[in-house]
mmCIF file of C-alpha atoms in Angstrom:
data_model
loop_
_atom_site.group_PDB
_atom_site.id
_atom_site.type_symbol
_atom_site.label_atom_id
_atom_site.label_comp_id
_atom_site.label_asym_id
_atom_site.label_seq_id
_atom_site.Cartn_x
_atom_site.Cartn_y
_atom_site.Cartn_z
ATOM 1 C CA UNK A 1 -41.437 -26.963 -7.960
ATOM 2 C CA UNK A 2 -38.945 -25.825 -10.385
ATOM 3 C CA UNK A 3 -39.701 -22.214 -9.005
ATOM 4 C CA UNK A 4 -39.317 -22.969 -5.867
ATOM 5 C CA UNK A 5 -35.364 -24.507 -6.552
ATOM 6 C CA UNK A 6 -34.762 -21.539 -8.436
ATOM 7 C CA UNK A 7 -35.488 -19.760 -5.305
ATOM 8 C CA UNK A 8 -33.844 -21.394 -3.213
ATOM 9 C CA UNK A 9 -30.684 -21.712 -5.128
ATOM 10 C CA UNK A 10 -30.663 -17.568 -5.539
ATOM 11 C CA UNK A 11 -31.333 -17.514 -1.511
ATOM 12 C CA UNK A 12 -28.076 -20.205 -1.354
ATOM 13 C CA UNK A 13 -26.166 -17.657 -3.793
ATOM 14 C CA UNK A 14 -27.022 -14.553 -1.902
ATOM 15 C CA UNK A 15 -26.068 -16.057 1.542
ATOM 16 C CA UNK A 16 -22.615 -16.955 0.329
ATOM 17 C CA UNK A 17 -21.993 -13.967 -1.546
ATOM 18 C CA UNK A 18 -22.568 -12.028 1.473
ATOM 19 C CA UNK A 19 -20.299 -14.372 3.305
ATOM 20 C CA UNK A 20 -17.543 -13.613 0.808
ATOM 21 C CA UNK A 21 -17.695 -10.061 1.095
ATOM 22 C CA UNK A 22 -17.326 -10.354 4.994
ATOM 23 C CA UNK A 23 -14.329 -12.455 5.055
ATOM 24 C CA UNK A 24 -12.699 -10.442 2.399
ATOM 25 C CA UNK A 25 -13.140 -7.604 4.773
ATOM 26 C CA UNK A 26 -12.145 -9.572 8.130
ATOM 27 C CA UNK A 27 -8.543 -10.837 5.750
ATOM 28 C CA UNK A 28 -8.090 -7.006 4.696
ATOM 29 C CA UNK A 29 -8.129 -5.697 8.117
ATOM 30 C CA UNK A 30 -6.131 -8.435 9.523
ATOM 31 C CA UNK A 31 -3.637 -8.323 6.831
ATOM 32 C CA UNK A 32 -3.520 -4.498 7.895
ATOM 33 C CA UNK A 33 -2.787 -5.113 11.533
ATOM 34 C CA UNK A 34 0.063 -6.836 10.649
ATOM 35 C CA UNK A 35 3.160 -5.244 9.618
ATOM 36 C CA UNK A 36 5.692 -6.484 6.644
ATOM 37 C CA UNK A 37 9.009 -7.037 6.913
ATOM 38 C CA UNK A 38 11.641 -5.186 4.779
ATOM 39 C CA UNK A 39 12.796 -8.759 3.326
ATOM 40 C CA UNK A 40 9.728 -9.803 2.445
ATOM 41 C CA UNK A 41 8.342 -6.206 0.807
ATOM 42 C CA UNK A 42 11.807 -6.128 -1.303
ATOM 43 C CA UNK A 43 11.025 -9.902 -2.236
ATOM 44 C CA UNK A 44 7.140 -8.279 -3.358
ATOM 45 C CA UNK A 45 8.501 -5.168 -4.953
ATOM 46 C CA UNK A 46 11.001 -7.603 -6.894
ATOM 47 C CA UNK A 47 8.183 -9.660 -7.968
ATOM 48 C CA UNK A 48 6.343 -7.521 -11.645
ATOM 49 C CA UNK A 49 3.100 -9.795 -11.262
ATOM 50 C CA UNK A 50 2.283 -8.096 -7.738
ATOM 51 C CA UNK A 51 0.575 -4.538 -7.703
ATOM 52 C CA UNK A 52 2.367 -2.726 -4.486
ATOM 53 C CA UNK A 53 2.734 0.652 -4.256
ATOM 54 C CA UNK A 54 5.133 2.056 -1.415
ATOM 55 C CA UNK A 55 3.539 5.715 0.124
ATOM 56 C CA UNK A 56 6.568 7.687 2.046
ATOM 57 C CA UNK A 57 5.303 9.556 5.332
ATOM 58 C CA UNK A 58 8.268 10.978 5.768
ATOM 59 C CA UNK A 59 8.793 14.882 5.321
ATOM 60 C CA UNK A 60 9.572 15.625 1.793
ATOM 61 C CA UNK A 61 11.230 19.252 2.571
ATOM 62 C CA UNK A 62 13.391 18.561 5.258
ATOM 63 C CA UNK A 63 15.656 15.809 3.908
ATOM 64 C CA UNK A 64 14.258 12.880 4.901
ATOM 65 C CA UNK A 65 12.855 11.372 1.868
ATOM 66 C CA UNK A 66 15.489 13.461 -0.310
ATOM 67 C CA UNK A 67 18.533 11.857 1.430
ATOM 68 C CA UNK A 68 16.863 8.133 1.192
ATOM 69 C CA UNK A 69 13.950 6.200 0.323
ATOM 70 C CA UNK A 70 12.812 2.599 -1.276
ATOM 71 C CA UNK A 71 12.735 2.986 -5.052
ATOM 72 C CA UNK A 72 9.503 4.180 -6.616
ATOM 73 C CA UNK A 73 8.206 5.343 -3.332
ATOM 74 C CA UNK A 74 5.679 8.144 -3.353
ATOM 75 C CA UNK A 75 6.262 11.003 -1.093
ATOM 76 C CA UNK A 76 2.789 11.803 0.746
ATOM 77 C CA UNK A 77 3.912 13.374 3.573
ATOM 78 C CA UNK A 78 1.972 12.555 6.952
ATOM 79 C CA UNK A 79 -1.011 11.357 4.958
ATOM 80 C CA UNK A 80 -1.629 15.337 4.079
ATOM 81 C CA UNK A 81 -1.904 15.638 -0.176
ATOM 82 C CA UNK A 82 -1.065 19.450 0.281
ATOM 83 C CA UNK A 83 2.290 18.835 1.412
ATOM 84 C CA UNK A 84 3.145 16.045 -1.277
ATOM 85 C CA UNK A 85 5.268 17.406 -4.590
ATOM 86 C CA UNK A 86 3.343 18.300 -7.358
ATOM 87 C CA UNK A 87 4.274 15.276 -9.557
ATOM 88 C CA UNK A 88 3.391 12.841 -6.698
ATOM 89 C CA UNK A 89 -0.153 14.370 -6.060
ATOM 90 C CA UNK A 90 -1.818 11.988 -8.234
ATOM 91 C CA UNK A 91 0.463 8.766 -8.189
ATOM 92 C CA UNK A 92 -1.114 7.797 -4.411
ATOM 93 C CA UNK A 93 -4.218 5.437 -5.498
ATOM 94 C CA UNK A 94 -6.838 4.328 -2.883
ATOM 95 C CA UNK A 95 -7.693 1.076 -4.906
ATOM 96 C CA UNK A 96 -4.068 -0.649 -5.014
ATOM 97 C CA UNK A 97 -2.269 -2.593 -2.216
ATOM 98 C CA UNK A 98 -0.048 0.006 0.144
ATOM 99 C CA UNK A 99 2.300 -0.303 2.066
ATOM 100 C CA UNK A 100 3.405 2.793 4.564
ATOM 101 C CA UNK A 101 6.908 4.101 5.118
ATOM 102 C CA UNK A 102 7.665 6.205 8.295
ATOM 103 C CA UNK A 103 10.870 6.824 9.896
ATOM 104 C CA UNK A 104 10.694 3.995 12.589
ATOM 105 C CA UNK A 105 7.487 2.314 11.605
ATOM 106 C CA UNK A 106 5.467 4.347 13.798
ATOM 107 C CA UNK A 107 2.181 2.145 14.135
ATOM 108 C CA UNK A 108 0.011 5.481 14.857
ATOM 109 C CA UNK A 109 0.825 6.587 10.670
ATOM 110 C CA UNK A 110 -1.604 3.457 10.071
ATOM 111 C CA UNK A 111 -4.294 4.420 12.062
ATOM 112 C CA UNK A 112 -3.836 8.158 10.432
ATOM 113 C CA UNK A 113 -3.563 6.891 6.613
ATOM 114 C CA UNK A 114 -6.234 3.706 6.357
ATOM 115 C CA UNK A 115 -8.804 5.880 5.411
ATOM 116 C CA UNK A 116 -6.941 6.671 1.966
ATOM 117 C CA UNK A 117 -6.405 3.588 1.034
ATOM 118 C CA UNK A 118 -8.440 -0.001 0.478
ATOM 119 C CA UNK A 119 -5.343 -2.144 1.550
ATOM 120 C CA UNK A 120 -2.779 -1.176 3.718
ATOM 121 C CA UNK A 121 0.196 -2.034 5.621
ATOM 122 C CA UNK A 122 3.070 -0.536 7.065
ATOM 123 C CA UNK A 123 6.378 -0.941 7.002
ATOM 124 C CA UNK A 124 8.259 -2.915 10.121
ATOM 125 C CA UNK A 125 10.610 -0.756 11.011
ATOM 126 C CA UNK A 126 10.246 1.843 9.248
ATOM 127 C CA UNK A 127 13.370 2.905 6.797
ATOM 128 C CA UNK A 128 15.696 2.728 9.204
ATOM 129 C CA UNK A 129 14.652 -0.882 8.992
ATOM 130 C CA UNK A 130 14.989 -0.607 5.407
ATOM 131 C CA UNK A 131 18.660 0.499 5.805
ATOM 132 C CA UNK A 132 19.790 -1.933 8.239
ATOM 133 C CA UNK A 133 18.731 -4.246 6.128
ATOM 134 C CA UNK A 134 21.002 -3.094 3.512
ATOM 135 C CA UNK A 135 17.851 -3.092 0.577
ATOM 136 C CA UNK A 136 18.454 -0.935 -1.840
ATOM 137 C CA UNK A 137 17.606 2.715 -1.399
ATOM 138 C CA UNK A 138 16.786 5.610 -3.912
ATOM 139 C CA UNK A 139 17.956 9.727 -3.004
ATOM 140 C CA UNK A 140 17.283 12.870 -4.376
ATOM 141 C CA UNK A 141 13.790 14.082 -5.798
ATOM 142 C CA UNK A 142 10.450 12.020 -6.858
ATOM 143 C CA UNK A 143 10.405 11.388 -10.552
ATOM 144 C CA UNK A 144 7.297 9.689 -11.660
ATOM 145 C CA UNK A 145 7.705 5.992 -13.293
ATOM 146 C CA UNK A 146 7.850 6.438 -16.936
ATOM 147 C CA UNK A 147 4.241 5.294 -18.743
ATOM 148 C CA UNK A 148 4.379 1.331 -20.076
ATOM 149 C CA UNK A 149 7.656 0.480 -17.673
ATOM 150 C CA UNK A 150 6.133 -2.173 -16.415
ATOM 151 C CA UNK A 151 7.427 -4.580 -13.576
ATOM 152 C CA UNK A 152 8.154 -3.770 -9.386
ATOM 153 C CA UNK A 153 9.882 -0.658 -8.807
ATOM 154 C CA UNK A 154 13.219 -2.251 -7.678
#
């Protein structure tokens, strides 16, 4: 009898294991449908408990990201690692929470960039958003955060 509980409590375990995994799946791709606001990603990059990183579309050459971009941003232009700067080439990980940064918020960059990254979201607006909203902005080249920093990047 005792054999049979065992059994039936692994069965129980199993079934709602494999329930977890499939709503954790169902909340990630919902969570990716839905763009965030520029408020509330400066109110999450403000925040050093939550692990965000913030991938910039936008060319890198022709003065888009080099005249203005959110703080620790990493340049990865159109999703393509070739065309990112050297220093940024290995600062873009697949396992941490993304958001995406285009010009406008250009919902088709999503559909190009989900497959590089677990979690992902893009940006509402786009910069331009991000400037209207008068958040604070970053120019000039991609420097890498400095090992041990620690907190957002804002």
């Amino acid at each position: 009898m005792k054999r049979f509980e065992a059994l039936v409590y692994a069965a129980v375990l199993a079934v709602l294991s494999l329930m977890l995994v499939a709503e954790g799946r169902r909340a990630t791709k919902l969570a990716a449908q839905q763009a965030i606001a520029p408020k509330a990603l400066y109110a999450q990059l403000s925040n050093p408990k939550v692990q965000l990183q913030v991938v910039d579309l936008r060319d890198y050459d022709d003065d888009h990201f080099l005249d203005a971009h959110i703080p620790g941003a990493i340049p990865f232009p159109g999703c393509d690692l070739s065309r990112a700067p050297g220093r940024a080439r290995d600062r873009a990980y697949p396992y941490v929470a993304t958001v995406l940064v285009t010009e406008s918020g250009d919902p088709s960059a999503l559909a190009a960039c989900a497959s590089h990254f677990g979690q992902v979201r893009l940006l509402a607006g786009g910069m331009d958003a991000w400037s209207n909203a008068n958040l604070p902005e970053d120019t000039g080249d991609y420097v890498p955060p400095k090992a041990g920093g620690g907190g957002g990047c804002l």
